[in-house]
Coordinates of C-alpha atoms in Angstrom, one line a residue:
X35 CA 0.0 0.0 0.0
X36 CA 1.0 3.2 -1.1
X37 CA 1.9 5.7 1.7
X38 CA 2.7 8.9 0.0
X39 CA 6.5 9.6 0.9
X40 CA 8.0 10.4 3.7
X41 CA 6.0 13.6 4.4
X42 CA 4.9 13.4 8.4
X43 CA 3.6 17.0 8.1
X44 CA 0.0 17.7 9.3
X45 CA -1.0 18.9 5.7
X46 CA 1.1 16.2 4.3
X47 CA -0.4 13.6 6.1
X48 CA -4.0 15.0 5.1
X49 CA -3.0 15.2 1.5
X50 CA -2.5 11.4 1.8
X51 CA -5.6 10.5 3.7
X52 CA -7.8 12.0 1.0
X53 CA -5.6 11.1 -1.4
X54 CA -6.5 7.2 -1.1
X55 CA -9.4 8.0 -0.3
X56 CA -10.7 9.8 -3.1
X57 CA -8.4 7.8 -5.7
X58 CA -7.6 4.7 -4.1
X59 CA -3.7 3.6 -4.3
X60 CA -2.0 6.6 -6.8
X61 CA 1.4 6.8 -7.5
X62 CA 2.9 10.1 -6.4
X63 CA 3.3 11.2 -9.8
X64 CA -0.1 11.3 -9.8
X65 CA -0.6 14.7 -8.4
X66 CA 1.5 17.9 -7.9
X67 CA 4.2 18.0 -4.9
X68 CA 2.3 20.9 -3.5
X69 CA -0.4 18.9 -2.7
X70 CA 1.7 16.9 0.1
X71 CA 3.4 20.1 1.6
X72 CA 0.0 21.9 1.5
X73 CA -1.6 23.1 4.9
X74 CA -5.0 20.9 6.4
X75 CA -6.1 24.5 5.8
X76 CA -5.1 25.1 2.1
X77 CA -6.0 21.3 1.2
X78 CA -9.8 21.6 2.4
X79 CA -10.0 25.3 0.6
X80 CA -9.2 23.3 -2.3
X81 CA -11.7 20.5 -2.0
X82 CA -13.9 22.8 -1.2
X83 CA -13.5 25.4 -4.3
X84 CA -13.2 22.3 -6.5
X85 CA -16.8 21.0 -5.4
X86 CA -18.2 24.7 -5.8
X87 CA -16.7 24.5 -9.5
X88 CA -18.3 21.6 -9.9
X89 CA -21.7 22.4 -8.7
X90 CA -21.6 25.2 -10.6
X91 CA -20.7 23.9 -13.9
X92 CA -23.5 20.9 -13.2
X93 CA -25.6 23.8 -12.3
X94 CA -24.7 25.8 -15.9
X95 CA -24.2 23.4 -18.2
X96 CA -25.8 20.0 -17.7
X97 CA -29.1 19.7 -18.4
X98 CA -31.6 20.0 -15.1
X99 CA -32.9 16.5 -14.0
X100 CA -35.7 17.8 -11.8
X101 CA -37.7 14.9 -10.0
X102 CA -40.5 15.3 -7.2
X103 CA -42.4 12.4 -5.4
X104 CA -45.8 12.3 -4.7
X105 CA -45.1 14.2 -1.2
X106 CA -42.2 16.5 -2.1
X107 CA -44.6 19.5 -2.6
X108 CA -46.9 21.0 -1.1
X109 CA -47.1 19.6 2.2
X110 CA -44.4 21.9 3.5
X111 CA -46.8 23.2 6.5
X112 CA -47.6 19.3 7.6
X113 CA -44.1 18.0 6.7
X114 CA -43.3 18.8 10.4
X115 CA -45.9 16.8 12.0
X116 CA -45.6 12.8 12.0
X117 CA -48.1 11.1 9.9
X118 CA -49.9 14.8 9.2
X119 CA -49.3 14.4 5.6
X120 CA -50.9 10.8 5.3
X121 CA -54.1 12.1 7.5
X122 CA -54.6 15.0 4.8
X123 CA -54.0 12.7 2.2
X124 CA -57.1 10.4 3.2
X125 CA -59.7 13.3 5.0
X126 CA -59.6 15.4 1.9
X127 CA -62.6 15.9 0.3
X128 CA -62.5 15.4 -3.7
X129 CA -66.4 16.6 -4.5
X130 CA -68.4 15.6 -7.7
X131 CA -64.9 14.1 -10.0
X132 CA -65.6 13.7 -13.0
X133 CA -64.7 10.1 -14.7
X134 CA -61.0 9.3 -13.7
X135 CA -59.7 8.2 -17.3
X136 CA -60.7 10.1 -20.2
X137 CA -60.2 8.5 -23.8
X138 CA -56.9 9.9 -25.8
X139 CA -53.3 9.5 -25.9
X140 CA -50.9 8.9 -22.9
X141 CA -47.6 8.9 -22.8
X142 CA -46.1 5.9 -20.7
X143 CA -42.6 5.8 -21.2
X144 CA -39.9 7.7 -23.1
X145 CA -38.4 5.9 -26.3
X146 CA -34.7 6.3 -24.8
X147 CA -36.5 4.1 -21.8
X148 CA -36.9 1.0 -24.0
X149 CA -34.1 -0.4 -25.7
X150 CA -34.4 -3.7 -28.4
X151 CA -35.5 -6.5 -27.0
X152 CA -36.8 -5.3 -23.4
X153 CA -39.8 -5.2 -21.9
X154 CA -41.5 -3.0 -19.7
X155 CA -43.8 -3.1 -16.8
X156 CA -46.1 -0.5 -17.1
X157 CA -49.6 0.4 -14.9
X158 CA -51.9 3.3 -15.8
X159 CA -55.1 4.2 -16.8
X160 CA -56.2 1.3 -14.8
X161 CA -54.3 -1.4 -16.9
X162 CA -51.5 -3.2 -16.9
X163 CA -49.4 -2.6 -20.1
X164 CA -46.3 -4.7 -21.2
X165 CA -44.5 -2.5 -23.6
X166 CA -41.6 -4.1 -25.7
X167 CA -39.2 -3.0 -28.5
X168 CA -38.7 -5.8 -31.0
X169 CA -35.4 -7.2 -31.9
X170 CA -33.2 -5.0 -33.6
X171 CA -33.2 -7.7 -36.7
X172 CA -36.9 -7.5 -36.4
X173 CA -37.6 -3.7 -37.3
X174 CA -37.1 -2.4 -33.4
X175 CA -40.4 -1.1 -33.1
X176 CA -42.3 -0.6 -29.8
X177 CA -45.1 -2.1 -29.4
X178 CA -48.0 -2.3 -26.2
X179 CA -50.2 -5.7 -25.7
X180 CA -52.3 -6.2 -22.5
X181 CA -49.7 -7.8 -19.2
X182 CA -51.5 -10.9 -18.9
X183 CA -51.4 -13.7 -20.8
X184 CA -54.6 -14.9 -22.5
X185 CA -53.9 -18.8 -21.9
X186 CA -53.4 -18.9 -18.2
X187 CA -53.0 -15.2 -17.0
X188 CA -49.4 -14.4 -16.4
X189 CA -47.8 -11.3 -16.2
X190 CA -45.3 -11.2 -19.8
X191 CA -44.3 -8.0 -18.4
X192 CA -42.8 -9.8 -15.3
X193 CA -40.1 -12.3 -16.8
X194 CA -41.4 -12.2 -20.3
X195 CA -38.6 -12.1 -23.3
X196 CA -38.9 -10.8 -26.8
X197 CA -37.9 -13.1 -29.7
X198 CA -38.0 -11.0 -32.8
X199 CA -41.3 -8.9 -33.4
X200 CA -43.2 -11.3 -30.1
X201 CA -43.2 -11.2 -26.7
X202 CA -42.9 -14.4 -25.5
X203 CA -44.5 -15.3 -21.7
X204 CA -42.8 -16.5 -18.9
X205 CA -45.2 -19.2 -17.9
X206 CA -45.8 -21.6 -20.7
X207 CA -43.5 -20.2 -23.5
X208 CA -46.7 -19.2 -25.5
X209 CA -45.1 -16.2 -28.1
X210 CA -47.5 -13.2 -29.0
X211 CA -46.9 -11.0 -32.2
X212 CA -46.9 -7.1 -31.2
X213 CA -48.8 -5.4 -33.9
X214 CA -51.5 -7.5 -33.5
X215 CA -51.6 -9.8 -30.5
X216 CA -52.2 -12.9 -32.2
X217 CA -50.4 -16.1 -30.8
X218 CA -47.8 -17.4 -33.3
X219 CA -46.3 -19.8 -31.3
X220 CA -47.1 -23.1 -28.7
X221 CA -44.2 -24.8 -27.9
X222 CA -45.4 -27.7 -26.7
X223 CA -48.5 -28.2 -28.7
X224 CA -48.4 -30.4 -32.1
X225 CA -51.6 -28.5 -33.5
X226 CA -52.0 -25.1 -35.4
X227 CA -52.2 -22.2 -33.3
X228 CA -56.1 -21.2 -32.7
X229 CA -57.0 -17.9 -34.8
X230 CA -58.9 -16.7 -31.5
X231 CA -55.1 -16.7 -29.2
X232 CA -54.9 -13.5 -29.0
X233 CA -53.3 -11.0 -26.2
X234 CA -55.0 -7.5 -26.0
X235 CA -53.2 -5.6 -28.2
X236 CA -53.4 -1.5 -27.2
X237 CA -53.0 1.2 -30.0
X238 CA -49.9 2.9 -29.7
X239 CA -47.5 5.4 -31.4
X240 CA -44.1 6.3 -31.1
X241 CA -43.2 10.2 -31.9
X242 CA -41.5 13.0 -30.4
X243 CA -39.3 10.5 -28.3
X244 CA -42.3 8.9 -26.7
X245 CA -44.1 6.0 -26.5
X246 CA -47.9 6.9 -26.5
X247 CA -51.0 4.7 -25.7
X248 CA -54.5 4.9 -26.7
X249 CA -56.9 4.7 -24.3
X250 CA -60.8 4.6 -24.6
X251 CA -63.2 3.6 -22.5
X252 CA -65.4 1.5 -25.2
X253 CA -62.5 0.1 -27.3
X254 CA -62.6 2.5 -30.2
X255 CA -59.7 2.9 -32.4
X256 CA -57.6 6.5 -32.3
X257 CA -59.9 9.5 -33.9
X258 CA -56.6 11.5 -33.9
X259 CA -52.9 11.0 -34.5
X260 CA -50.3 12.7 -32.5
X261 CA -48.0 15.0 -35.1
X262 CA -44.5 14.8 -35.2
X263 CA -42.2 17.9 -34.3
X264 CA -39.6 17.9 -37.1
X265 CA -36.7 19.3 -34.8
X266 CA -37.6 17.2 -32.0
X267 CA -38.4 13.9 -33.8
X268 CA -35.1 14.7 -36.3
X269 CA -32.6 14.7 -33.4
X270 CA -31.9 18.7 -34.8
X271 CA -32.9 20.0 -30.9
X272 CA -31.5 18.4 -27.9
X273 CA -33.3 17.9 -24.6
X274 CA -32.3 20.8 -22.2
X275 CA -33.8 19.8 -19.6
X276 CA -36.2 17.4 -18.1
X277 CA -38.5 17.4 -15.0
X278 CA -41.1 14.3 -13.2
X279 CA -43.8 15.1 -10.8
X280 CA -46.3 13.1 -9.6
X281 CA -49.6 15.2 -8.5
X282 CA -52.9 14.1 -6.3
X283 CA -55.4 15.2 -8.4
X284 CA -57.6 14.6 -11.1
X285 CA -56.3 15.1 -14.6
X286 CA -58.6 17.4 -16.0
X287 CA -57.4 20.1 -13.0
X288 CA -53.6 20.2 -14.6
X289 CA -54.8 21.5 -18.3
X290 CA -57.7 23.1 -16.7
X291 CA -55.2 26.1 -15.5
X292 CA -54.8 26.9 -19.0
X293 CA -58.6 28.5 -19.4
X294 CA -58.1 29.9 -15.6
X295 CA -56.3 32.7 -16.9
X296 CA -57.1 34.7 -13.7
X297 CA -54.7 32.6 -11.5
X298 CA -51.9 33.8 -13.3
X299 CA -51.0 36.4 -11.7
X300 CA -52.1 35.6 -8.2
X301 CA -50.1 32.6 -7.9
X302 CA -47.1 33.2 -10.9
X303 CA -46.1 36.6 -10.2
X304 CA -43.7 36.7 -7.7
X305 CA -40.5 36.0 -8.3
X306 CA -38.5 32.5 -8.5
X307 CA -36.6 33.3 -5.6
X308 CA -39.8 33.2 -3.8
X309 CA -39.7 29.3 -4.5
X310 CA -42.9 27.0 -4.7
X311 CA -44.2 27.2 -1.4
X312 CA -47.1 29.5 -1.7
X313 CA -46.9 30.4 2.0
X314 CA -43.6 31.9 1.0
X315 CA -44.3 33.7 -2.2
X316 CA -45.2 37.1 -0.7
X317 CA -43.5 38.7 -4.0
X318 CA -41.4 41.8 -4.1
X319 CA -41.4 45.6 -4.7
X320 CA -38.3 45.4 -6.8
X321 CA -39.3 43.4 -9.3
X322 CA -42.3 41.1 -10.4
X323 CA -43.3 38.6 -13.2
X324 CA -47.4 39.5 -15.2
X325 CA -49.4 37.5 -17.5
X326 CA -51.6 38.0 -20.4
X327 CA -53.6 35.4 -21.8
X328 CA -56.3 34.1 -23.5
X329 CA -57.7 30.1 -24.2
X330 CA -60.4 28.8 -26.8
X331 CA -60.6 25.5 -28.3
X332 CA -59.8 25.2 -31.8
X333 CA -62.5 25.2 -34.7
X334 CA -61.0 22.5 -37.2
X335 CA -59.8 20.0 -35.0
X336 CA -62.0 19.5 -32.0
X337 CA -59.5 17.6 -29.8
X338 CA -57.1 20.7 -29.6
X339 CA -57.2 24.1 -28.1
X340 CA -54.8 26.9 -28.0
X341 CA -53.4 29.2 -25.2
X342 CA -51.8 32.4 -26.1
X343 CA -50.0 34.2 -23.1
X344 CA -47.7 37.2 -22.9
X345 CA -45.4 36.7 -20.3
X346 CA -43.3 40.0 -18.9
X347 CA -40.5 40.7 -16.0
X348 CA -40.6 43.9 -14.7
X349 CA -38.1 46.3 -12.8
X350 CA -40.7 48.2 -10.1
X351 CA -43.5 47.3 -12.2
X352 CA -42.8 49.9 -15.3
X353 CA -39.3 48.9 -16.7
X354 CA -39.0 45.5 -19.1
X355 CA -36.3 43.7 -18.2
X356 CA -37.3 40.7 -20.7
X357 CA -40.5 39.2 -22.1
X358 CA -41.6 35.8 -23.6
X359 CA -44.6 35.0 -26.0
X360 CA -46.0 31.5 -25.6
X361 CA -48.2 29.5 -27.3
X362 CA -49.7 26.3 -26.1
X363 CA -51.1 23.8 -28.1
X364 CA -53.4 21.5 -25.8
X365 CA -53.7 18.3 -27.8
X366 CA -56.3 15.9 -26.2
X367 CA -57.0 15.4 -22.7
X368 CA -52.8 14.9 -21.7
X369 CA -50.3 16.3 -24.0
X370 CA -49.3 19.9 -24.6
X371 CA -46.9 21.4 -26.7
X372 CA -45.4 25.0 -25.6
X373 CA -43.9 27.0 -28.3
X374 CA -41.9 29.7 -26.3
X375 CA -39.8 32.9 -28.0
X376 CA -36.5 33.5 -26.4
X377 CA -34.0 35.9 -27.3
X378 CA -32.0 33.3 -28.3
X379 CA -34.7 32.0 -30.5
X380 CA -37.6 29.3 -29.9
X381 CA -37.7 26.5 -27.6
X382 CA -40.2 23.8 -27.0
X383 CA -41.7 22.7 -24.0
X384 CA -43.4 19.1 -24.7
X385 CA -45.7 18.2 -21.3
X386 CA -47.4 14.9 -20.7
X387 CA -50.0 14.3 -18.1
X388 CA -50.5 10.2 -17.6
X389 CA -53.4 9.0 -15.0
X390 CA -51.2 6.3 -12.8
X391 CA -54.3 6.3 -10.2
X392 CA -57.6 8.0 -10.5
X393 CA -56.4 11.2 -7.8
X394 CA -52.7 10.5 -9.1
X395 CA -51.4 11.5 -12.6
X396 CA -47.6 11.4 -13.6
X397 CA -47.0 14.9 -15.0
X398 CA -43.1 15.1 -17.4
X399 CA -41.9 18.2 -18.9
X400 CA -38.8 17.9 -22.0
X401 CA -37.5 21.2 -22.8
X402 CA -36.2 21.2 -26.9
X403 CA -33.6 23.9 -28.2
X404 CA -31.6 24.5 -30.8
X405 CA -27.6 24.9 -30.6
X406 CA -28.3 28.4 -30.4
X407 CA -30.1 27.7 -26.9
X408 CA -27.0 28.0 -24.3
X409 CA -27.4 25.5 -21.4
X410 CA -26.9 27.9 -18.8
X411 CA -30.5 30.3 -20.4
X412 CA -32.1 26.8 -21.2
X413 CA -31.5 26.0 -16.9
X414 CA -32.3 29.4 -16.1
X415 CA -36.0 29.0 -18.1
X416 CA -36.4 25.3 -16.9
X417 CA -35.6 26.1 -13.5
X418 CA -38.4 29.3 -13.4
X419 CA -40.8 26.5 -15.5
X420 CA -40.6 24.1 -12.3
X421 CA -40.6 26.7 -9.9
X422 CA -44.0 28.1 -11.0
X423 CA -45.2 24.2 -11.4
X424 CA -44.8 23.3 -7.9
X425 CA -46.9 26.3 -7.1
X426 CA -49.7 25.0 -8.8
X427 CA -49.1 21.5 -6.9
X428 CA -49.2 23.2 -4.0
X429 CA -53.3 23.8 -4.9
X430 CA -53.7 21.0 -6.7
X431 CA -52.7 18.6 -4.1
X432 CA -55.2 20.1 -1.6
X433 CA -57.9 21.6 -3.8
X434 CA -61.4 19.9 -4.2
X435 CA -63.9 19.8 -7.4
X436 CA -66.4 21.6 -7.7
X437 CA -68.2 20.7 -10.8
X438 CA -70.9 23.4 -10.2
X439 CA -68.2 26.6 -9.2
X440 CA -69.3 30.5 -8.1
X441 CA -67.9 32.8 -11.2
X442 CA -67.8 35.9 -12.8
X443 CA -67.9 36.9 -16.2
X444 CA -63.8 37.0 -16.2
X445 CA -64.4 32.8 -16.2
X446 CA -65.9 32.1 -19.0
X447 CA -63.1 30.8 -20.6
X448 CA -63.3 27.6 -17.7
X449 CA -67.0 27.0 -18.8
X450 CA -65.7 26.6 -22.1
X451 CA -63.0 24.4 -21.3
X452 CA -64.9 21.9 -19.6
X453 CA -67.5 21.9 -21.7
X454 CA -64.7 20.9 -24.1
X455 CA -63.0 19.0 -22.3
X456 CA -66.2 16.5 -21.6
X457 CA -65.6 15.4 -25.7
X458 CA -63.1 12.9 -23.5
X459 CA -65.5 11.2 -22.0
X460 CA -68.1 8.5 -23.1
X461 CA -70.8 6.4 -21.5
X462 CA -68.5 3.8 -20.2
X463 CA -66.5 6.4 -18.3
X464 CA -68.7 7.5 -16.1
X465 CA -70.2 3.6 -15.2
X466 CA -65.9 2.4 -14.9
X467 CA -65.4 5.8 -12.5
X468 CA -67.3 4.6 -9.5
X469 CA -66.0 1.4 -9.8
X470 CA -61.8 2.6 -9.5
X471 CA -62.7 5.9 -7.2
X472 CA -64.3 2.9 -4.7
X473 CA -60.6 1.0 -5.1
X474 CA -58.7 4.0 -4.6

């Protein structure tokens, strides 16, 4: 074992301590000789400015990884007290829901997620999805077919392998084909494969990096397509920056903030340093963010409506120090696209909202920019974009519905979206909702 020389000093002997620690058993030619003859003093100033250059340049120039659990926000003023969080959790009230799982896409995994020939174990909506890419030598598709096995009910998400374009179940060997679900393969049978072997097979679409289900509540096929995004899908834009929350509530309050134009700038306008907690986002006199914006669904294509929204920062409430314009494309009942103008040019946030549990939906933001788009300005917006998310947990995760609300004429835009929103539902809905709300 190495020992570092003959240096008995007290810095010497430090160096040497964290030397091995930190790089195991170097050879003094490793480092500089200053290092051994430093002071404890100068050798923990150094460790120190080296982690504070590192944070910074993670901070800068790596893409923001921003991840919250179903508890990480908005429970702040109950965190304190032991088992507070769990008791608000179960006595709140959640008022006249509407059905938990509207029909549309949903995004259940990102395409990086799934590499060829994995499977993946996914539950949402209610369901149990296995989701697998075929075999590189097979086309490498993605492809989603119901968990369990038709023949005797095992999960093929749980132990299940892919052989070419089939995903082949753990239990019996039986092999099902992923663009359609039919059974190509017994192993142990001598007879032809029945035409009625089938696994449920679940429309699905791969764009914009992610693997999208289709969900409705009486089986029919997808009314729409989700549209590719040239620079995203092209690999021209890189991700920026990426954030996971999981919120307790009901989807349709997430995109419903889009027509509440009015909460803007009661809950949005203080600054970021304020943070999420609402009980801490008093604002300031310096400086302050305000909103203009507007929502309406779209004529032509029913399952889409548009936000436009002027965002501004100003110095003491007169002087713009910068200003983004913003349109948001809501695209069925959980996907939205944000076109945002930057002064370094456009950027694209892509959100998707996933129910995992009827009062628990998986919400993903992907921020999309162009080489033009520094890191450090693409933090900087992702950063404020998670900020002012967390303040709208903060109501989500405690609000209840009310499907019969007090308001003025300033509102009407939320009239409107509901009544649009509704398209989402069908009869089934309603009869499956009292059925999951009651497992819940």
């Amino acid at each position: 074992m190495w020992s570092g020389g003959n240096d008995t000093s007290p810095g010497g002997c430090v160096a040497q301590w964290l030397t091995t620690q930190l790089l195991g058993d170097p050879r003094p030619a490793a480092l500089p000789e200053w290092w051994f003859r430093a002071s404890p003093q100068a050798v923990v100033a150094a460790l120190l400015a080296a982690a504070v250059a590192l944070a910074a340049w993670r901070l800068l120039f790596k893409p923001i990884e921003w991840t919250r659990g179903l508890e990480d926000v908005g429970f702040g003023h109950l965190s304190s007290q032991p088992g507070m969080v769990a008791s608000a959790r179960r006595l709140r009230r959640h008022g006249a829901l509407p059905p938990p799982f509207p029909n549309g896409w949903f995004a259940l995994m990102e395409s990086g997620e799934l590499h060829p020939g994995q499977v993946a174990h996914i539950c949402a909506l209610g369901e149990t999805f296995a989701v697998f890419r075929e075999e590189a030598s097979a086309g490498a598709r993605a492809h989603v077919l119901g968990a369990y096995c038709p023949h005797l009910g095992a999960n093929m998400a749980a132990g299940g392998r892919v052989r070419a374009d089939c995903l082949e179940c753990p239990f019996h060997g039986w092999q099902f084909r992923g663009r359609d679900g039919q059974c190509t393969s017994v192993p142990y049978s001598t007879n032809k494969v029945p035409e009625f072997a089938r696994a449920k097979r679940w429309p699905s679409i791969e764009v914009n990096h992610v693997i999208f289900v289709w969900y409705h509540a009486e089986g029919a096929e997808p009314s729409w397509v989700l549209e590719e995004l040239p620079e995203v899908q092209s690999g021209d834009w890189q991700c920026k920056g990426r954030s996971t929350f999981h919120v307790n509530c009901h989807i349709q309050e997430i995109p419903e903030n889009g027509a509440d134009v009015a909460h803007l700038n009661a809950v949005h306008s203080p600054l970021l340093t304020s943070g999420g907690d609402l009980r801490k986002s008093g604002g300031s006199r310096l400086a302050s963010h305000s909103w203009v914006a507007s929502w309406a669904p779209n004529e032509d294509e029913r399952h889409r409506a548009t936000m436009k929204l002027r965002h501004e920062l100003r110095f003491l409430g007169k002087y713009l120090i910068m200003s983004n314009d913003i349109v948001a494309h809501q695209i069925g009942p959980g996907y939205v696209v944000l076109n945002i103008q930057t002064i370094f040019g456009k950027v694209i946030i892509l959100q998707t909202v996933t129910p995992i549990e009827p009062m628990i939906q998986k919400v993903t933001h992907r921020l999309y920019g162009s080489k033009f788009v520094i890191q450090p300005f693409a933090n900087f917006m992702f950063l404020g974009e998670t900020i002012m998310f967390e303040r709208d947990m903060m109501v989500w995760n405690h609000k209840m519905y009310l499907d019969r609300p007090i308001l003025v004429s300033e509102d009407r835009a939320i009239t409107r979206y509901r009544r649009w929103y509704g398209q989402f539902y069908s009869g089934s809905s309603g009869v499956r909702s009292k059925t999951d709300l009651l497992k819940w």
